[in-house]
Short mmCIF file of C-alpha atoms and ligand atoms in Angstrom, two decimals:
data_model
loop_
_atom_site.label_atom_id
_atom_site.label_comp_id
_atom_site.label_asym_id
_atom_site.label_seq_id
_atom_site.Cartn_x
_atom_site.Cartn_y
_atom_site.Cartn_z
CA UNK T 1 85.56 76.34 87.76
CA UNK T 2 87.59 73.22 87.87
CA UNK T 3 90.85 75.23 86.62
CA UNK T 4 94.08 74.24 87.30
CA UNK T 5 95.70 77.13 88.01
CA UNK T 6 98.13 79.60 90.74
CA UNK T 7 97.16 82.70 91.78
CA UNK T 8 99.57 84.57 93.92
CA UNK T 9 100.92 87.77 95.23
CA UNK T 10 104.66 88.48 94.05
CA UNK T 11 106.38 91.84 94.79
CA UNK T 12 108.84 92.89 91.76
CA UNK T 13 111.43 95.94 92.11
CA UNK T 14 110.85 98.44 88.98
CA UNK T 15 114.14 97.39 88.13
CA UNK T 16 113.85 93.77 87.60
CA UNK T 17 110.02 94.51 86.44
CA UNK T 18 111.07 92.67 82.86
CA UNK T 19 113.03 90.22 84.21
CA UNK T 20 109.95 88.98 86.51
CA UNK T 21 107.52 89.06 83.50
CA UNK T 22 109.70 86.46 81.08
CA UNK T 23 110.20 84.77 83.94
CA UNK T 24 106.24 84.33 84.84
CA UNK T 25 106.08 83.59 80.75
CA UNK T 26 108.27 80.85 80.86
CA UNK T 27 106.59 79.53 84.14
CA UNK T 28 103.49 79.24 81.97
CA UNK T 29 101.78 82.22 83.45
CA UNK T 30 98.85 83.22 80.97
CA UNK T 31 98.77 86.52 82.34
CA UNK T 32 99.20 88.89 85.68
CA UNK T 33 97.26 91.92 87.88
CA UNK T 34 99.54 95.11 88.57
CA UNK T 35 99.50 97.38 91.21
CA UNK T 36 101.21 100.81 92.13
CA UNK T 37 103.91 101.62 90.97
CA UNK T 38 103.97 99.04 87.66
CA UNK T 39 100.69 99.99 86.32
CA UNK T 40 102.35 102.47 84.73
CA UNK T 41 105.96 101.17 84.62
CA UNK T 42 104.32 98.39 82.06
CA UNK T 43 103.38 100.68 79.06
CA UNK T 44 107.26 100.35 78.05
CA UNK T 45 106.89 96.19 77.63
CA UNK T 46 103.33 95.99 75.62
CA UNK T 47 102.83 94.37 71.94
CA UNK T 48 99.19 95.12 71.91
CA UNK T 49 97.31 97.33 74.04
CA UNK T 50 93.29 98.07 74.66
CA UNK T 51 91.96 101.90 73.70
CA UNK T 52 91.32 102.51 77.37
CA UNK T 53 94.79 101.56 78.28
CA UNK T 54 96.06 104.19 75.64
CA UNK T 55 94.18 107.03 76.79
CA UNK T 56 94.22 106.12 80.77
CA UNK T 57 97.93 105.95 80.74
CA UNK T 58 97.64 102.73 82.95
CA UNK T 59 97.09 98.94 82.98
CA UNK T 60 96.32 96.48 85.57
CA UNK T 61 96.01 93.56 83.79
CA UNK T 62 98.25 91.83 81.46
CA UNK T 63 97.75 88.65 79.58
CA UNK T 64 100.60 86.25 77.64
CA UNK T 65 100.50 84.74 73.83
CA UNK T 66 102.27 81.70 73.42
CA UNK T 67 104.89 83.46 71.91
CA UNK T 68 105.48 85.65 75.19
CA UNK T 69 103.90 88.92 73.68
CA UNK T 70 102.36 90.91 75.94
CA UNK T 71 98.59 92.31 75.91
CA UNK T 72 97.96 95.17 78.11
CA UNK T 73 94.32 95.98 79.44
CA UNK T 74 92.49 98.16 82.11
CA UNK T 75 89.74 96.49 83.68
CA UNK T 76 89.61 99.55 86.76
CA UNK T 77 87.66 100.81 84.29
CA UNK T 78 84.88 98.57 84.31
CA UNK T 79 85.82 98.19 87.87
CA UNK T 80 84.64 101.77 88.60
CA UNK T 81 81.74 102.22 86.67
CA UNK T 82 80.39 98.81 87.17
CA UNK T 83 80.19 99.51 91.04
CA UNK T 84 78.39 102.65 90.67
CA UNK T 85 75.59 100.95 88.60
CA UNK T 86 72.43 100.92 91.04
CA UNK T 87 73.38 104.30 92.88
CA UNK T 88 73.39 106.45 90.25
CA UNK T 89 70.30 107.94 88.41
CA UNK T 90 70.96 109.16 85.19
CA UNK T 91 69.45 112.79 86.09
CA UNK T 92 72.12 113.58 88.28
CA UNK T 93 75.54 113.30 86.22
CA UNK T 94 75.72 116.80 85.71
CA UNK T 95 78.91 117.38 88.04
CA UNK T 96 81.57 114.89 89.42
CA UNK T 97 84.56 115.71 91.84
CA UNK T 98 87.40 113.53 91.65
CA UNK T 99 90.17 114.43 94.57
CA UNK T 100 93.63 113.21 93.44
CA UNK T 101 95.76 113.08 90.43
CA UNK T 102 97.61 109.32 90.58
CA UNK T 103 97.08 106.58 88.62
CA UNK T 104 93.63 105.57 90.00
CA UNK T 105 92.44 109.02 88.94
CA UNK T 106 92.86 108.56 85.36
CA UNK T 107 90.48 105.85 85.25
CA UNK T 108 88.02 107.00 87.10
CA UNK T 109 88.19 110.13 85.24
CA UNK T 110 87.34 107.81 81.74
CA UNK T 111 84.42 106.66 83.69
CA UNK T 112 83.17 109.54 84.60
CA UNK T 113 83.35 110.49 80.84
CA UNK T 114 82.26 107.68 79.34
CA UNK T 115 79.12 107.90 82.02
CA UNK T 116 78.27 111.02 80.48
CA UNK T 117 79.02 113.67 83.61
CA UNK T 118 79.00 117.03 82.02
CA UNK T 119 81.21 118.80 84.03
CA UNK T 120 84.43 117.11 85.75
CA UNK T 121 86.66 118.60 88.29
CA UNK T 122 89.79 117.25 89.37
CA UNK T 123 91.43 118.92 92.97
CA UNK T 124 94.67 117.73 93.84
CA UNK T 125 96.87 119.23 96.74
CA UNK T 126 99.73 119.58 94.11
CA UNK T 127 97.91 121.68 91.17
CA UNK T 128 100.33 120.93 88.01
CA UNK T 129 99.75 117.17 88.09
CA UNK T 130 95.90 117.56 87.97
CA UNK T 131 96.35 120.12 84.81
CA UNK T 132 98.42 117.32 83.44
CA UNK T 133 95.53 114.76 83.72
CA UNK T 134 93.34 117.15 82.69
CA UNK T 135 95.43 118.51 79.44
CA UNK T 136 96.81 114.39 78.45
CA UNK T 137 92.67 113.91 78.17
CA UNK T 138 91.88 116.72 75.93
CA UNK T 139 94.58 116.25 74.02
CA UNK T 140 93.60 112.57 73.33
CA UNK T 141 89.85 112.60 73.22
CA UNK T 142 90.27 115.84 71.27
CA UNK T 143 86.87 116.62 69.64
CA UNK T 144 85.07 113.37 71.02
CA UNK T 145 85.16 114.73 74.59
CA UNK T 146 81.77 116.04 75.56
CA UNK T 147 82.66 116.06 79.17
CA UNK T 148 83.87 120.28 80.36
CA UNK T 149 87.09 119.08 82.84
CA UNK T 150 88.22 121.00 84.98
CA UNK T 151 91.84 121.30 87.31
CA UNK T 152 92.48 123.55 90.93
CA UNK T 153 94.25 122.53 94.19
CA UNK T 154 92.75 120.87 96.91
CA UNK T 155 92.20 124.03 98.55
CA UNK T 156 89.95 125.37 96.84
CA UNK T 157 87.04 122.43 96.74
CA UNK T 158 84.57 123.94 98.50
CA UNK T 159 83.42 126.36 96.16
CA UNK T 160 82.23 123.15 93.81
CA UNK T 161 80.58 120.86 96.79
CA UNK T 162 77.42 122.81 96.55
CA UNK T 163 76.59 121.76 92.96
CA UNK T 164 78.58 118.08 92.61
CA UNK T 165 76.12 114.88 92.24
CA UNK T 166 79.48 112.62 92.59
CA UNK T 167 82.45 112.73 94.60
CA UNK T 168 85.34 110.40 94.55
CA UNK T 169 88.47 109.97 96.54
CA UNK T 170 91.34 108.55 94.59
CA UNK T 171 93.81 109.93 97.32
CA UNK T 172 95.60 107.14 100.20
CA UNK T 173 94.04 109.62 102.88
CA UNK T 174 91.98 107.75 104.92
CA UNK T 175 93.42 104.20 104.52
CA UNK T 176 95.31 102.22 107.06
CA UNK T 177 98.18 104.13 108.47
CA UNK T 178 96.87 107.67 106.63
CA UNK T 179 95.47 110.78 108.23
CA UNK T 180 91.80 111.09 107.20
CA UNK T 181 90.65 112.96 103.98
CA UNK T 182 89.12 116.31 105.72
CA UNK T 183 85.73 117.81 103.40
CA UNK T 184 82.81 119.31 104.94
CA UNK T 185 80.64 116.99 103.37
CA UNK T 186 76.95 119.15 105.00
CA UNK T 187 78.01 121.33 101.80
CA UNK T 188 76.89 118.49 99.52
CA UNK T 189 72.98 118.16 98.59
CA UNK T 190 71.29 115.40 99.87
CA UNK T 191 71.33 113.00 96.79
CA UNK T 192 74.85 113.65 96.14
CA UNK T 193 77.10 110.16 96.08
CA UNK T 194 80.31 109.48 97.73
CA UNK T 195 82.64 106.90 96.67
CA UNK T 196 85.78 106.03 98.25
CA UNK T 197 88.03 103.89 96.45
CA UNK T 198 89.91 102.65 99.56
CA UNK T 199 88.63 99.10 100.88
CA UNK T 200 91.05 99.11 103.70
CA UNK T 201 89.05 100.02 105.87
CA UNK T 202 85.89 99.38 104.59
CA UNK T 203 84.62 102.30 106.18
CA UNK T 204 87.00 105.12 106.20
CA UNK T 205 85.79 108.76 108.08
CA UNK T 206 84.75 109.90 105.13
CA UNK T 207 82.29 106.96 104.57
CA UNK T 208 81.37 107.11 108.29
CA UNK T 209 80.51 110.66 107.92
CA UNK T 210 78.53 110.28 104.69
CA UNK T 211 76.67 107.59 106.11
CA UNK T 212 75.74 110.02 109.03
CA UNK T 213 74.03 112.76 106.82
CA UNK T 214 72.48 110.25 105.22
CA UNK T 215 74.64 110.16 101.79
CA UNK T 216 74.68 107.10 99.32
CA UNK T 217 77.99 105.99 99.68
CA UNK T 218 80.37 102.91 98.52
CA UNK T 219 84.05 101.72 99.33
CA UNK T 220 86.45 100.57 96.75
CA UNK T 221 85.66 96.56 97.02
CA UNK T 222 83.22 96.19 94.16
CA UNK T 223 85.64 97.88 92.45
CA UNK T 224 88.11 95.41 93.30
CA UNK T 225 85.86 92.47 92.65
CA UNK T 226 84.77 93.63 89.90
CA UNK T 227 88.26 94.32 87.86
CA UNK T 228 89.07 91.20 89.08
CA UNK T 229 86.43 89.12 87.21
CA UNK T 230 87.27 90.74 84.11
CA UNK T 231 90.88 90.24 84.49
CA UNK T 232 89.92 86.63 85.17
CA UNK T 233 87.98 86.34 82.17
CA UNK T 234 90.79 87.90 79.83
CA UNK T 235 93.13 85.29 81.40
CA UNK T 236 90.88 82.05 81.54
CA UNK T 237 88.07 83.16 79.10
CA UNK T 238 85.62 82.17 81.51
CA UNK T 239 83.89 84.69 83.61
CA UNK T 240 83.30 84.22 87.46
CA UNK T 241 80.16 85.27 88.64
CA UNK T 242 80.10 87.82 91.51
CA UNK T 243 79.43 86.23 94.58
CA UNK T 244 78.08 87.89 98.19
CA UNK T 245 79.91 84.79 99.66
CA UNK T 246 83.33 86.22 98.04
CA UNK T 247 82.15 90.08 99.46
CA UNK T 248 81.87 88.55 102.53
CA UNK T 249 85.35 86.65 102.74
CA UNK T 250 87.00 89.58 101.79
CA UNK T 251 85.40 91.96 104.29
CA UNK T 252 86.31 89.40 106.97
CA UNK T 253 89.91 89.19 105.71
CA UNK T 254 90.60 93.07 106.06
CA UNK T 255 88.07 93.28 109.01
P1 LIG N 301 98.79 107.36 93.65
O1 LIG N 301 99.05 107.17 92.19
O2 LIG N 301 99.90 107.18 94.58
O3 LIG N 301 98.11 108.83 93.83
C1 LIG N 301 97.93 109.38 95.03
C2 LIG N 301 97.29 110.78 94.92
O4 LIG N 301 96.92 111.09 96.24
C3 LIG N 301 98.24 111.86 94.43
O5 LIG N 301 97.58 112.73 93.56
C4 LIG N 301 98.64 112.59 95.71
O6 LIG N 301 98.79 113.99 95.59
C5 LIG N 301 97.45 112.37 96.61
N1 LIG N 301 97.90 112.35 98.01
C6 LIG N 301 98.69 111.45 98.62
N2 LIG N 301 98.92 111.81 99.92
C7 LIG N 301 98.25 112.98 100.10
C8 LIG N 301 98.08 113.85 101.21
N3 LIG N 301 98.67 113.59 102.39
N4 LIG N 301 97.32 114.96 101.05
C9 LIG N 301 96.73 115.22 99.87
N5 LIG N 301 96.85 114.44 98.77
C10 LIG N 301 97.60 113.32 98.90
O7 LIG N 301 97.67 106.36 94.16
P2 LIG N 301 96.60 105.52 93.30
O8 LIG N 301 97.24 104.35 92.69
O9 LIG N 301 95.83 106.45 92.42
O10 LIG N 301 95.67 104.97 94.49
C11 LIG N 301 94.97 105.83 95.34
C12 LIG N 301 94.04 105.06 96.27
O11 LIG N 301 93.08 104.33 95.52
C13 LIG N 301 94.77 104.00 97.11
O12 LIG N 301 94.21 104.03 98.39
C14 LIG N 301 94.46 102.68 96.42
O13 LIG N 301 94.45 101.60 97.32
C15 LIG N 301 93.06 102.96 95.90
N6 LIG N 301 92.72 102.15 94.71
C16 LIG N 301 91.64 101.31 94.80
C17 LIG N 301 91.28 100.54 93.72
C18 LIG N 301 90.10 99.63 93.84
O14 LIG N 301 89.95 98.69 93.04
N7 LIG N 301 89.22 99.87 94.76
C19 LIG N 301 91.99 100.62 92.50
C20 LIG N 301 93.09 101.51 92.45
C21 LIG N 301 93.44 102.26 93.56
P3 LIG N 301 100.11 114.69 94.98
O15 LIG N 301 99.90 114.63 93.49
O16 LIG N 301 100.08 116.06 95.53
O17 LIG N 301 101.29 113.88 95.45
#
């Protein structure tokens, strides 16, 4: 896109997180991607921040004035919801599982909202932190949320497999150097969508054993990809197309 430009990975302590981002500024930096654990860390620094970043709790993306103040956005969002275009018919949003409670879940869980799903459940092997999610979102969509959510442990997510349309792992289990995530997936119906937002690896069990019964399934790398271009865009105001030959790359590179 003939832009002169850097792009790089840089790993920050929570301590020096401020530090790093005037220093970026001054290095003429128009903006910067987060990951775990600063998505959340960044709130505390922001000028000006997006809705979604206000009621997710998190940002990923963060762009510079001239002046140095900061602008804090969530493009996981559009990430998420963008990926599960084509897979999902609008019939079947009635119910969505989402296992986990960390930072990933709270976006998804907007998604899932803003898609429309009727009835949410969150499972999370420690309870409280799913009520949290579950109580910060009522408490900020108040009487816009049309969306029933519900919060249990882990434990007990069998009893809603029978009915979900959509599940989703926000949980580490299954990536590299994790033990698997363990659900009996023959309790789902047969059009009933699994998404796994690990992309390392591409195919974790439980996207090997959706695959097997025959499940529409999808790993985490649109999603990547796709926050990506929108961070890109916020940054250079020019949007990057998605390209297979970028897919591609990328699954070679964690292959
Ligand atoms: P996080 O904030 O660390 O949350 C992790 C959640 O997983 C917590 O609720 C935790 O439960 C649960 N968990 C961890 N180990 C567990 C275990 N052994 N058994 C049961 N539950 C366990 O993580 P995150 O930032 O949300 O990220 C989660 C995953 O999503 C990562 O694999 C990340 O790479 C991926 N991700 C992908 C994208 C993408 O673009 N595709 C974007 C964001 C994240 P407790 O509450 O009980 O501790």
């Amino acid at each position: 896109m003939n832009i002169i430009g850097n792009y790089k990975a840089i790993e920050t302590s929570i301590k020096d997180f401020k530090k790093t981002i005037k220093r970026l500024h001054k290095d003429g930096y128009t903006g910067l991607n987060l990951t775990i654990p600063l998505k959340e860390e960044a709130l505390k620094y922001l000028h000006k921040k997006d809705k979604i970043v206000d009621i997710v709790g998190a940002v990923n993306v963060l762009n510079f004035s001239k002046k140095g103040n900061i602008e804090g956005k969530n493009t996981d969002v559009y990430g998420f919801k963008k990926s599960l275009e084509g897979l999902i018919k609008s019939k079947n949003k009635k119910s969505a599982v989402i296992i986990g409670s960390g930072g990933s879940t709270r976006a998804v869980l907007y998604s899932l909202i803003e898609m429309k799903y009727r009835k949410i459940f969150i499972f999370n092997r420690t309870k409280k932190k799913a009520d949290q999610i579950k109580e910060d979102f009522i408490k900020k969509l108040k009487k816009s949320l049309k969306s029933e959510i519900y919060s249990d442990n882990l434990k007990n997510i069998n009893s809603e497999l029978e009915k979900t349309d959509l599940l989703v792992n926000t949980t580490p289990l299954g990536m590299k150097g994790f033990p698997p995530l363990k659900i009996n997936l023959k309790k789902l119906k047969k059009s009933s969508i699994i998404f796994d937002l690990i992309y390392n690896p591409l195919e974790t069990n439980l996207l090997k054993n959706a695959k097997k019964l025959g499940l529409k399934n999808t790993n985490g790398l649109d999603m990547l990809i796709y926050q990506a271009q929108k961070s890109f865009l916020s940054w250079t105001k020019k949007e990057p197309k998605k390209d297979i030959k970028l897919k591609k790359i990328l699954e070679r590179e964690i292959k």
